[in-house]
CSV table of C-alpha atoms and ligand atoms in Angstrom, one decimal:
chain,number,residue,atom,x,y,z
A,1,MET,CA,128.5,62.8,95.5
A,2,THR,CA,129.5,66.2,96.9
A,3,PRO,CA,126.4,68.3,97.8
A,4,LEU,CA,125.9,71.5,95.8
A,5,VAL,CA,125.2,73.3,99.1
A,6,ARG,CA,127.0,72.2,102.2
A,7,VAL,CA,126.5,74.1,105.5
A,8,ARG,CA,128.7,73.1,108.4
A,9,GLY,CA,128.7,74.3,112.0
A,10,LEU,CA,127.0,77.6,111.1
A,11,ARG,CA,126.5,80.0,114.0
A,12,LYS,CA,125.2,83.5,114.0
A,13,SER,CA,124.3,85.8,116.9
A,14,PHE,CA,122.9,89.3,117.0
A,15,GLY,CA,124.3,90.7,120.2
A,16,SER,CA,123.7,88.1,122.8
A,17,HIS,CA,120.8,86.5,120.9
A,18,VAL,CA,121.9,83.2,119.2
A,19,VAL,CA,120.0,83.0,116.0
A,20,LEU,CA,121.7,80.0,114.3
A,21,ASP,CA,123.3,77.4,116.6
A,22,ASP,CA,125.5,74.8,114.9
A,23,VAL,CA,123.5,74.3,111.8
A,24,ASP,CA,124.5,71.6,109.3
A,25,LEU,CA,122.7,71.1,106.0
A,26,ASP,CA,123.4,69.4,102.7
A,27,VAL,CA,121.4,70.0,99.5
A,28,HIS,CA,122.4,67.9,96.5
A,29,GLU,CA,122.3,69.1,92.9
A,30,GLY,CA,118.7,69.0,91.7
A,31,GLU,CA,117.2,68.6,95.1
A,32,VAL,CA,114.5,70.8,96.8
A,33,ALA,CA,114.9,71.4,100.5
A,34,VAL,CA,112.0,73.0,102.3
A,35,LEU,CA,112.7,74.9,105.6
A,36,LEU,CA,109.9,75.0,108.1
A,37,GLY,CA,109.7,76.5,111.5
A,38,PRO,CA,108.1,79.2,113.7
A,39,SER,CA,108.7,82.9,113.2
A,40,GLY,CA,112.1,83.8,114.7
A,41,ALA,CA,113.5,80.3,114.2
A,42,GLY,CA,116.4,81.6,112.0
A,43,LYS,CA,115.1,80.5,108.6
A,44,SER,CA,115.7,83.9,106.8
A,45,THR,CA,119.1,84.3,108.5
A,46,LEU,CA,120.1,80.8,107.3
A,47,LEU,CA,119.1,81.7,103.7
A,48,ARG,CA,120.9,85.1,104.0
A,49,CYS,CA,124.1,83.3,105.1
A,50,VAL,CA,123.9,81.0,102.1
A,51,ASN,CA,123.7,84.1,99.9
A,52,HIS,CA,126.3,86.1,101.7
A,53,LEU,CA,123.9,88.8,102.9
A,54,GLU,CA,124.9,87.8,106.4
A,55,ARG,CA,128.3,86.9,107.7
A,56,PRO,CA,128.4,83.9,110.0
A,57,ASP,CA,130.2,84.0,113.3
A,58,ALA,CA,131.5,80.4,112.9
A,59,GLY,CA,131.1,77.6,110.5
A,60,PHE,CA,130.8,78.0,106.7
A,61,VAL,CA,128.6,77.6,103.7
A,62,GLN,CA,129.9,76.0,100.5
A,63,VAL,CA,128.2,76.2,97.2
A,64,GLY,CA,129.7,74.1,94.4
A,65,GLY,CA,132.6,73.3,96.7
A,66,GLU,CA,133.5,77.0,97.1
A,67,VAL,CA,133.2,78.6,100.5
A,68,ILE,CA,130.8,81.5,100.2
A,69,GLY,CA,132.3,84.8,101.0
A,70,TYR,CA,135.5,83.5,102.8
A,71,ARG,CA,138.8,81.9,102.3
A,72,HIS,CA,139.7,79.3,104.9
A,73,SER,CA,143.0,79.1,106.6
A,74,ARG,CA,143.7,76.8,109.5
A,75,ARG,CA,142.6,79.4,112.0
A,76,ARG,CA,140.6,82.1,110.4
A,77,LEU,CA,138.1,82.9,107.7
A,78,TYR,CA,139.3,85.7,105.4
A,79,GLU,CA,136.7,87.7,103.5
A,80,LEU,CA,137.1,87.4,99.8
A,81,PRO,CA,137.6,90.4,97.5
A,82,ALA,CA,134.3,92.0,96.5
A,83,ARG,CA,134.7,90.7,93.0
A,84,ALA,CA,134.9,87.1,94.1
A,85,ILE,CA,131.8,87.6,96.3
A,86,THR,CA,129.9,89.1,93.4
A,87,ARG,CA,130.9,86.1,91.2
A,88,GLN,CA,129.7,83.7,93.9
A,89,ARG,CA,126.4,85.5,94.4
A,90,ALA,CA,125.7,85.6,90.7
A,91,GLN,CA,125.3,81.8,90.9
A,92,ILE,CA,122.5,82.1,93.5
A,93,GLY,CA,119.1,83.5,92.8
A,94,MET,CA,116.9,84.8,95.6
A,95,VAL,CA,113.2,85.5,95.8
A,96,PHE,CA,111.8,87.4,98.8
A,97,GLN,CA,108.4,87.7,100.3
A,98,GLN,CA,108.2,91.3,99.0
A,99,PHE,CA,108.8,91.1,95.3
A,100,ASN,CA,111.3,94.0,95.2
A,101,LEU,CA,110.8,94.8,91.5
A,102,PHE,CA,112.0,98.1,90.2
A,103,PRO,CA,108.8,100.1,90.1
A,104,HIS,CA,110.0,102.5,87.4
A,105,LEU,CA,111.1,99.7,85.0
A,106,THR,CA,108.8,97.6,82.8
A,107,VAL,CA,108.6,93.9,83.4
A,108,LEU,CA,111.0,93.3,80.5
A,109,GLU,CA,113.5,95.9,81.8
A,110,ASN,CA,113.3,94.4,85.3
A,111,ILE,CA,114.4,91.0,83.8
A,112,VAL,CA,117.0,92.4,81.3
A,113,GLU,CA,118.7,94.6,83.9
A,114,GLY,CA,120.8,92.0,85.8
A,115,PRO,CA,122.4,90.1,83.0
A,116,VAL,CA,123.2,93.3,81.1
A,117,ALA,CA,124.6,95.2,84.2
A,118,THR,CA,126.9,92.3,85.0
A,119,GLY,CA,128.1,91.9,81.4
A,120,ARG,CA,126.8,88.3,81.1
A,121,LEU,CA,124.6,89.0,78.0
A,122,SER,CA,124.1,91.7,75.4
A,123,ARG,CA,120.9,93.7,75.8
A,124,ARG,CA,119.5,92.0,72.7
A,125,ASP,CA,120.2,88.5,74.1
A,126,ALA,CA,119.0,89.5,77.5
A,127,ALA,CA,115.7,90.7,76.0
A,128,GLY,CA,115.3,87.4,74.1
A,129,GLN,CA,116.0,85.4,77.2
A,130,ALA,CA,113.6,87.6,79.2
A,131,ARG,CA,110.8,86.9,76.7
A,132,GLU,CA,111.4,83.1,77.1
A,133,LEU,CA,111.4,83.4,80.9
A,134,LEU,CA,108.1,85.3,80.9
A,135,GLU,CA,106.6,82.6,78.8
A,136,ARG,CA,107.8,80.1,81.3
A,137,VAL,CA,106.2,81.8,84.2
A,138,GLY,CA,103.0,82.3,82.3
A,139,LEU,CA,103.4,86.0,81.6
A,140,GLY,CA,104.1,86.0,77.9
A,141,GLY,CA,102.8,89.3,76.4
A,142,ARG,CA,103.2,91.4,79.6
A,143,GLU,CA,106.7,92.6,78.7
A,144,GLN,CA,105.7,96.3,78.6
A,145,ALA,CA,103.6,96.3,81.8
A,146,TYR,CA,104.8,98.1,84.9
A,147,PRO,CA,104.9,96.2,88.2
A,148,ARG,CA,102.0,98.3,89.7
A,149,GLN,CA,99.8,97.1,86.8
A,150,LEU,CA,100.3,93.5,87.9
A,151,SER,CA,98.7,91.4,90.7
A,152,GLY,CA,101.0,90.3,93.5
A,153,GLY,CA,101.1,86.8,92.1
A,154,GLN,CA,102.2,88.1,88.7
A,155,GLN,CA,104.8,90.4,90.3
A,156,GLN,CA,106.2,87.4,92.2
A,157,ARG,CA,106.4,85.4,89.0
A,158,VAL,CA,108.3,88.3,87.4
A,159,ALA,CA,110.6,88.3,90.4
A,160,ILE,CA,111.3,84.6,89.8
A,161,ALA,CA,111.9,85.2,86.1
A,162,ARG,CA,114.3,88.0,87.1
A,163,ALA,CA,116.3,85.7,89.4
A,164,LEU,CA,116.4,83.0,86.6
A,165,ALA,CA,117.8,85.6,84.1
A,166,MET,CA,121.1,85.3,86.0
A,167,GLN,CA,121.2,81.6,85.2
A,168,PRO,CA,121.8,80.6,88.8
A,169,ARG,CA,122.7,77.1,89.9
A,170,LEU,CA,120.8,77.5,93.1
A,171,MET,CA,117.5,79.3,93.9
A,172,LEU,CA,116.6,80.5,97.4
A,173,PHE,CA,113.0,81.4,98.2
A,174,ASP,CA,112.1,83.2,101.5
A,175,GLU,CA,108.3,82.8,102.1
A,176,PRO,CA,107.6,83.7,98.5
A,177,THR,CA,103.8,83.4,98.9
A,178,SER,CA,103.3,84.9,102.4
A,179,ALA,CA,102.4,88.4,101.1
A,180,LEU,CA,99.9,87.1,98.5
A,181,ASP,CA,96.2,86.9,98.7
A,182,PRO,CA,95.2,83.3,99.1
A,183,GLU,CA,93.8,82.9,95.5
A,184,LEU,CA,97.2,84.0,94.1
A,185,VAL,CA,99.4,81.5,96.0
A,186,GLY,CA,98.8,78.6,93.7
A,187,GLU,CA,100.1,80.3,90.5
A,188,VAL,CA,103.4,81.1,92.2
A,189,LEU,CA,103.7,77.6,93.8
A,190,GLY,CA,103.0,76.2,90.3
A,191,VAL,CA,105.9,78.1,88.8
A,192,MET,CA,108.2,76.9,91.6
A,193,LYS,CA,107.0,73.3,91.1
A,194,ASP,CA,107.8,73.5,87.3
A,195,LEU,CA,111.2,74.9,88.1
A,196,ALA,CA,111.9,72.1,90.5
A,197,ALA,CA,110.8,69.6,87.7
A,198,THR,CA,113.6,71.1,85.5
A,199,GLY,CA,116.1,70.0,88.0
A,200,MET,CA,116.9,73.3,89.7
A,201,THR,CA,118.4,73.1,93.1
A,202,MET,CA,116.2,75.0,95.5
A,203,ILE,CA,116.0,75.9,99.2
A,204,VAL,CA,112.5,77.1,100.0
A,205,VAL,CA,111.2,78.7,103.2
A,206,THR,CA,107.5,78.3,103.2
A,207,HIS,CA,104.5,77.4,105.4
A,208,GLU,CA,102.8,75.7,102.4
A,209,ILE,CA,102.8,72.1,103.7
A,210,GLY,CA,101.2,70.8,100.5
A,211,PHE,CA,104.1,72.2,98.4
A,212,ALA,CA,106.6,70.6,100.9
A,213,ARG,CA,104.8,67.3,100.7
A,214,GLU,CA,104.6,67.3,96.9
A,215,VAL,CA,107.9,68.9,95.8
A,216,ALA,CA,110.5,68.6,98.6
A,217,ASP,CA,113.1,65.9,98.7
A,218,THR,CA,114.1,67.0,102.2
A,219,VAL,CA,112.1,68.9,104.8
A,220,VAL,CA,114.1,70.6,107.5
A,221,PHE,CA,112.4,71.9,110.7
A,222,LEU,CA,114.3,74.7,112.4
A,223,ASP,CA,113.4,75.9,115.9
A,224,GLY,CA,115.4,78.4,118.0
A,225,GLY,CA,118.3,78.4,115.6
A,226,ARG,CA,118.7,74.6,115.6
A,227,ILE,CA,117.7,71.9,113.1
A,228,VAL,CA,115.4,69.7,115.2
A,229,GLU,CA,114.2,67.4,112.4
A,230,SER,CA,115.1,66.7,108.9
A,231,GLY,CA,114.3,64.0,106.4
A,232,PRO,CA,111.9,63.0,103.6
A,233,PRO,CA,108.6,64.8,103.8
A,234,ALA,CA,106.7,61.7,104.7
A,235,ASP,CA,108.9,61.3,107.8
A,236,VAL,CA,109.1,64.9,109.0
A,237,LEU,CA,105.5,65.9,108.1
A,238,ASP,CA,103.6,62.8,109.1
A,239,ASN,CA,105.8,61.4,111.9
A,240,PRO,CA,107.6,64.3,113.6
A,241,ARG,CA,109.5,63.0,116.6
A,242,HIS,CA,110.2,66.4,118.2
A,243,ASP,CA,107.4,68.0,120.3
A,244,ARG,CA,108.1,71.5,118.8
A,245,ALA,CA,107.8,70.1,115.2
A,246,ARG,CA,104.6,68.3,116.1
A,247,ALA,CA,103.0,71.4,117.7
A,248,PHE,CA,104.1,73.6,114.8
A,249,LEU,CA,102.7,71.1,112.2
A,250,SER,CA,99.4,70.7,113.9
A,251,ALA,CA,99.0,74.5,114.0
A,252,VAL,CA,99.8,75.0,110.2
A,253,LEU,CA,98.1,71.9,108.8
B,301,LIG,P1,112.7,83.5,110.7
B,301,LIG,O1,113.0,83.9,109.3
B,301,LIG,O2,112.7,82.1,111.0
B,301,LIG,O3,111.4,84.1,111.1
B,301,LIG,P2,114.9,85.2,111.2
B,301,LIG,O4,116.1,84.5,110.6
B,301,LIG,O5,114.4,86.4,110.4
B,301,LIG,O6,113.8,84.2,111.6
B,301,LIG,O7,115.3,85.8,112.6
B,301,LIG,C1,115.7,85.0,113.7
B,301,LIG,C2,115.9,85.9,114.9
B,301,LIG,O8,117.0,86.8,114.6
B,301,LIG,C3,114.7,86.8,115.2
B,301,LIG,O9,114.6,86.8,116.6
B,301,LIG,C4,115.1,88.1,114.7
B,301,LIG,O10,114.5,89.2,115.5
B,301,LIG,C5,116.6,88.1,114.8
B,301,LIG,N1,117.3,89.0,113.8
B,301,LIG,C6,117.3,88.7,112.5
B,301,LIG,N2,118.0,89.7,111.8
B,301,LIG,C7,118.5,90.5,112.8
B,301,LIG,C8,119.3,91.7,112.7
B,301,LIG,N3,119.8,92.2,111.6
B,301,LIG,N4,119.6,92.3,113.9
B,301,LIG,C9,119.1,91.8,115.1
B,301,LIG,N5,118.3,90.7,115.2
B,301,LIG,C10,118.0,90.1,114.1
B,302,LIG,MG1,111.9,84.9,107.8
């Protein structure tokens, strides 16, 4: 079966600093891949390449068989027209460490905005969908609140609902609980776990090893821009072969 996400030979440098070095990754439909690794390993850059926020120097990312952001010819990658990139990115939801909600909009308006602005749904349908999504993330009844009136955990759950409002086929999470007080981490991981159980394909950067163990199909350990281990959580978490992975895991466990 063709993977939903296929990364091949991905390279990215900033100046002379090689940040991603020949990265290959497959994520099949309905799978959850957890990316682990020390700060500076290239985890965010990899997610950003998958979502076309960053342009790779070589290699490519395919989502659903389509090369993200580029058209291949034998020799070169050609940038796609902006409209095609927008269409591709609409299939991918992303949740960041900082929730990035619009502060001047209510919770409901935050979630309604995307599908209305892109013409996917009428305002009425988008509002109905937003109410369902808020129920799903445990925030039914908070439609009229403003982000500042919510806890960090609640804001992050709104951010997840907002990403889901675009009906993505792939969800990317970049350290979604790293900015939260410890007592709020569980409620966000719980929503992510429920989402995984619905069959959503997800790539999650996190240091939450318990989540990786319980939810991931594949754990990928990235260090210095290279994938040094990848496999089922039991293999990578309990029997890491690489010294760097072993050291990292003993520090975070
Ligand atoms: P991680 O998410 O694993 O902590 P990142 O992907 O954010 O790592 O960054 C990997 C390396 O690339 C870091 O050394 C970082 O400083 C560098 N880097 C990331 N983005 C940029 C940029 N836009 N310009 C220059 N260097 C960058
Ligand atoms: Mg990062």
